[in-house]
Coordinates of C-alpha atoms in Angstrom, one line a residue:
X1 CA 70.1 -68.5 6.7
X2 CA 70.8 -68.4 2.9
X3 CA 68.0 -66.8 1.2
X4 CA 67.6 -66.1 -2.5
X5 CA 65.1 -63.0 -3.9
X6 CA 63.8 -64.4 -7.2
X7 CA 62.2 -61.1 -7.9
X8 CA 63.7 -57.6 -7.3
X9 CA 63.5 -54.6 -9.4
X10 CA 67.3 -53.3 -8.9
X11 CA 67.3 -51.2 -12.3
X12 CA 64.3 -49.1 -10.7
X13 CA 65.7 -45.3 -10.8
X14 CA 64.8 -45.4 -6.7
X15 CA 68.0 -47.2 -6.6
X16 CA 70.4 -45.3 -8.4
X17 CA 71.9 -43.5 -5.5
X18 CA 72.4 -46.5 -3.3
X19 CA 72.5 -49.6 -5.2
X20 CA 75.9 -50.5 -3.8
X21 CA 74.5 -50.1 -0.2
X22 CA 71.3 -51.8 -1.1
X23 CA 73.3 -54.9 -1.9
X24 CA 75.4 -54.9 1.0
X25 CA 72.3 -54.5 3.4
X26 CA 70.8 -57.4 1.7
X27 CA 73.9 -59.7 2.0
X28 CA 74.0 -58.7 5.8
X29 CA 70.4 -60.0 6.1
X30 CA 71.4 -63.4 4.5
X31 CA 70.5 -62.8 0.8
X32 CA 73.2 -64.7 -1.1
X33 CA 71.7 -64.2 -4.5
X34 CA 69.2 -62.3 -6.4
X35 CA 67.2 -62.7 -9.8
X36 CA 66.8 -58.8 -11.0
X37 CA 63.5 -58.2 -12.9
X38 CA 63.6 -57.6 -16.5
X39 CA 60.6 -56.1 -17.7
X40 CA 60.8 -53.8 -20.5
X41 CA 62.9 -53.0 -23.8
X42 CA 64.8 -50.3 -21.5
X43 CA 65.2 -52.3 -18.1
X44 CA 65.7 -55.9 -19.4
X45 CA 69.3 -55.0 -20.7
X46 CA 70.0 -52.9 -17.9
X47 CA 69.1 -56.4 -15.6
X48 CA 71.7 -58.0 -17.5
X49 CA 74.5 -55.4 -16.9
X50 CA 73.8 -55.7 -13.4
X51 CA 74.1 -59.4 -13.3
X52 CA 77.4 -59.1 -15.2
X53 CA 78.6 -56.5 -12.9
X54 CA 77.8 -59.0 -10.1
X55 CA 78.8 -62.8 -10.9
X56 CA 77.3 -65.3 -8.9
X57 CA 75.4 -63.2 -6.8
X58 CA 72.9 -61.3 -9.4
X59 CA 71.1 -62.7 -12.2
X60 CA 68.7 -61.5 -14.5
X61 CA 65.3 -62.3 -16.4
X62 CA 64.5 -60.6 -20.0
X63 CA 61.3 -59.9 -21.1
X64 CA 58.3 -57.5 -21.7
X65 CA 55.7 -56.7 -18.6
X66 CA 52.1 -56.8 -19.9
X67 CA 52.2 -52.8 -19.0
X68 CA 54.6 -52.4 -22.1
X69 CA 53.1 -54.8 -24.3
X70 CA 52.6 -52.0 -26.9
X71 CA 56.4 -51.9 -27.4
X72 CA 56.7 -55.5 -28.2
X73 CA 57.4 -55.4 -31.9
X74 CA 59.4 -57.6 -34.2
X75 CA 62.6 -55.5 -33.3
X76 CA 61.6 -56.2 -29.7
X77 CA 61.4 -59.9 -30.5
X78 CA 64.8 -59.6 -31.6
X79 CA 66.4 -57.7 -28.9
X80 CA 64.8 -60.2 -26.3
X81 CA 66.0 -63.1 -28.0
X82 CA 69.9 -61.4 -28.0
X83 CA 69.5 -60.8 -24.3
X84 CA 68.8 -64.6 -23.9
X85 CA 72.0 -65.6 -25.6
X86 CA 73.7 -64.7 -22.4
X87 CA 74.0 -67.1 -19.6
X88 CA 73.2 -64.5 -16.8
X89 CA 69.7 -64.1 -18.3
X90 CA 68.2 -67.1 -16.4
X91 CA 64.1 -66.9 -17.4
X92 CA 61.8 -65.4 -19.5
X93 CA 59.9 -62.5 -18.3
X94 CA 58.4 -60.6 -16.5
X95 CA 55.5 -61.4 -19.1
X96 CA 52.0 -62.3 -19.1
X97 CA 48.4 -60.6 -18.5
X98 CA 47.2 -57.8 -16.4
X99 CA 43.7 -56.8 -17.1
X100 CA 43.6 -54.9 -13.3
X101 CA 45.2 -51.6 -15.0
X102 CA 45.0 -52.3 -18.7
X103 CA 47.8 -49.9 -19.4
X104 CA 47.9 -51.8 -22.7
X105 CA 45.3 -53.2 -24.9
X106 CA 44.5 -56.8 -24.1
X107 CA 44.9 -57.8 -27.6
X108 CA 48.5 -56.5 -27.5
X109 CA 48.9 -58.0 -24.1
X110 CA 48.1 -61.4 -25.4
X111 CA 50.2 -61.0 -28.3
X112 CA 53.4 -60.0 -26.4
X113 CA 52.7 -62.9 -23.9
X114 CA 52.6 -65.4 -26.7
X115 CA 55.7 -64.2 -28.3
X116 CA 57.3 -64.6 -25.3
X117 CA 56.1 -67.7 -24.6
X118 CA 57.5 -69.1 -27.8
X119 CA 61.0 -67.7 -26.6
X120 CA 60.4 -69.7 -23.6
X121 CA 59.9 -72.7 -25.9
X122 CA 62.8 -72.1 -28.1
X123 CA 65.5 -71.4 -25.1
X124 CA 64.2 -73.9 -22.9
X125 CA 64.4 -71.2 -20.1
X126 CA 61.9 -70.9 -17.1
X127 CA 59.1 -68.5 -17.4
X128 CA 59.0 -65.7 -14.9
X129 CA 55.0 -64.8 -15.0
X130 CA 52.7 -62.0 -14.1
X131 CA 48.8 -62.5 -13.9
X132 CA 46.6 -60.1 -12.3
X133 CA 42.5 -60.1 -13.0
X134 CA 43.0 -62.4 -16.2
X135 CA 43.3 -65.7 -14.9
X136 CA 41.0 -67.6 -17.4
X137 CA 42.9 -65.9 -20.4
X138 CA 46.5 -66.8 -18.6
X139 CA 45.9 -70.4 -18.1
X140 CA 44.4 -70.9 -21.6
X141 CA 47.3 -69.3 -23.3
X142 CA 49.6 -71.1 -21.0
X143 CA 47.8 -74.4 -22.0
X144 CA 48.2 -73.8 -25.6
X145 CA 52.0 -74.4 -25.2
X146 CA 51.3 -77.5 -23.2
X147 CA 54.3 -80.0 -23.2
X148 CA 56.5 -77.5 -25.0
X149 CA 57.2 -75.2 -21.9
X150 CA 59.6 -75.7 -19.0
X151 CA 59.2 -74.6 -15.4
X152 CA 57.3 -71.6 -14.7
X153 CA 56.6 -69.4 -11.7
X154 CA 53.7 -67.1 -11.0
X155 CA 55.4 -64.2 -9.5
X156 CA 53.9 -62.5 -6.8
X157 CA 50.9 -64.6 -6.4
X158 CA 48.0 -62.6 -4.8
X159 CA 45.0 -64.7 -6.2
X160 CA 42.1 -66.9 -4.7
X161 CA 42.4 -70.4 -3.7
X162 CA 40.8 -71.6 -6.9
X163 CA 43.6 -69.9 -9.0
X164 CA 46.3 -71.3 -6.6
X165 CA 45.1 -74.8 -6.9
X166 CA 44.7 -73.9 -10.9
X167 CA 48.4 -73.1 -10.9
X168 CA 49.7 -76.2 -8.7
X169 CA 47.7 -78.4 -11.1
X170 CA 49.7 -77.2 -13.7
X171 CA 53.1 -77.9 -11.6
X172 CA 54.0 -74.2 -11.7
X173 CA 55.8 -72.7 -9.0
X174 CA 54.6 -69.9 -6.8
X175 CA 56.4 -66.5 -5.7
X176 CA 55.3 -65.1 -2.5
X177 CA 56.1 -61.2 -1.6
X178 CA 55.3 -58.8 1.1
X179 CA 51.7 -58.7 0.1
X180 CA 51.6 -61.6 2.6
X181 CA 51.9 -58.8 5.4
X182 CA 49.4 -56.5 4.2
X183 CA 46.3 -56.6 6.5
X184 CA 44.1 -55.0 4.0
X185 CA 44.3 -57.3 1.3
X186 CA 46.8 -60.2 1.8
X187 CA 45.2 -61.8 4.9
X188 CA 43.8 -64.9 2.6
X189 CA 47.2 -65.5 1.5
X190 CA 48.0 -66.5 5.2
X191 CA 45.9 -69.4 4.9
X192 CA 46.5 -70.2 1.4
X193 CA 50.4 -70.6 1.6
X194 CA 49.9 -73.7 3.9
X195 CA 48.8 -75.5 0.6
X196 CA 52.1 -74.7 -1.4
X197 CA 54.4 -77.8 -1.6
X198 CA 57.9 -76.8 -0.6
X199 CA 59.1 -77.8 -3.7
X200 CA 56.9 -75.3 -5.6
X201 CA 57.3 -72.4 -3.4
X202 CA 59.8 -69.3 -3.7
X203 CA 59.7 -65.9 -2.0
X204 CA 60.7 -62.6 -3.4
X205 CA 60.5 -58.9 -2.3
X206 CA 59.5 -56.8 -5.8
X207 CA 61.5 -54.3 -4.6
X208 CA 61.1 -51.2 -4.7
X209 CA 57.3 -52.3 -4.7
X210 CA 55.4 -53.9 -1.9
X211 CA 57.3 -52.9 1.1
X212 CA 56.0 -55.6 3.9
X213 CA 53.7 -53.3 6.1
X214 CA 54.6 -55.5 9.0
X215 CA 58.2 -54.3 9.1
X216 CA 58.9 -52.0 12.4
X217 CA 59.9 -49.2 12.2
X218 CA 58.5 -48.6 8.7
X219 CA 61.4 -46.4 6.6
X220 CA 60.3 -43.2 5.9
X221 CA 61.1 -43.5 2.3
X222 CA 58.8 -46.2 2.2
X223 CA 60.9 -48.1 -0.6
X224 CA 61.3 -52.0 -0.3
X225 CA 64.7 -53.3 -0.7
X226 CA 66.0 -57.1 -0.8
X227 CA 67.0 -56.8 2.9
X228 CA 63.5 -57.4 3.9
X229 CA 63.2 -60.9 2.3
X230 CA 64.4 -62.1 5.7
X231 CA 61.1 -60.5 7.1
X232 CA 58.9 -62.1 4.3
X233 CA 60.4 -65.5 4.9
X234 CA 59.8 -65.1 8.9
X235 CA 56.0 -64.2 8.3
X236 CA 55.9 -67.0 5.8
X237 CA 57.3 -69.9 8.2
X238 CA 54.8 -68.7 10.8
X239 CA 51.9 -69.0 8.7
X240 CA 52.9 -72.3 7.4
X241 CA 53.8 -73.7 11.2
X242 CA 57.4 -74.3 9.9
X243 CA 60.8 -73.3 11.6
X244 CA 62.1 -70.5 9.9
X245 CA 65.1 -72.3 9.1
X246 CA 63.1 -74.8 7.2
X247 CA 61.0 -72.3 5.2
X248 CA 64.6 -70.5 4.3
X249 CA 66.2 -73.8 3.2
X250 CA 63.4 -74.9 1.0
X251 CA 62.6 -71.9 -0.7
X252 CA 66.3 -71.4 -1.2
X253 CA 66.6 -75.1 -2.5
X254 CA 63.9 -74.5 -4.8
X255 CA 65.0 -71.1 -6.3
X256 CA 68.4 -72.7 -7.2
X257 CA 66.9 -76.0 -8.7
X258 CA 64.3 -73.7 -10.9
X259 CA 66.9 -71.1 -12.1
X260 CA 69.7 -73.3 -12.2
X261 CA 71.8 -71.1 -9.9
X262 CA 75.4 -72.2 -8.7
X263 CA 75.5 -73.0 -5.3
X264 CA 76.4 -69.9 -2.8
X265 CA 79.9 -71.7 -2.1
X266 CA 81.2 -71.4 -6.0
X267 CA 79.7 -67.9 -6.4
X268 CA 81.8 -64.8 -6.5
X269 CA 80.0 -62.3 -4.5
X270 CA 80.9 -58.8 -4.7

């Protein structure tokens, strides 16, 4: 069973002491490729360096998360464009809008998002998107670029049925995380995931965040890591009334097509 984690924050400092061991545990759990999330001026270059150090196994995104939108200057835009000149950077983002925490002013979020949408237009790379409590503005801004953008994935989808169908109506892809396994706030996803077409569905851990609450025993450090993708796909398959092998194969094929990743056979894993 080959799995692809489309969203792992492997640049996070919690991995600094055992990153190689984390990668090895992921391989042993069937995770053959990972897309390392770049979400700031600091971490996007680091994501690229990780991808370059593990050719064929790790890939990177480059972008600025809405939490960091105030850092999106002309110089930042030039830095992002330079990163996207590298083949290992396979998507623009993580970018989007977050009105839940509002760590950056909303006008700054919208401006940073718009500039990164333009990068996606210019590079023809897919979009790795973040949206929380900002659905209407998010959809409106995406529609401003109708006909100009390539494929897009709404990473870590946690929204409502209406929001899901709005996204699917735009032919956007959906990323499902361990939020699915949270009995406090993810129960609605158990039903919603049945509605996602197989060619629009991908899986991710968002490590080190969102440790699946149904993992037993829970690790004492509470850190999520890519090896738990196998647990997420098992829960997802159950909710979709599918064999796990079917769900795994479909999400892997969708991720490879979306990010234009090489087959595992031709990858150099190490």
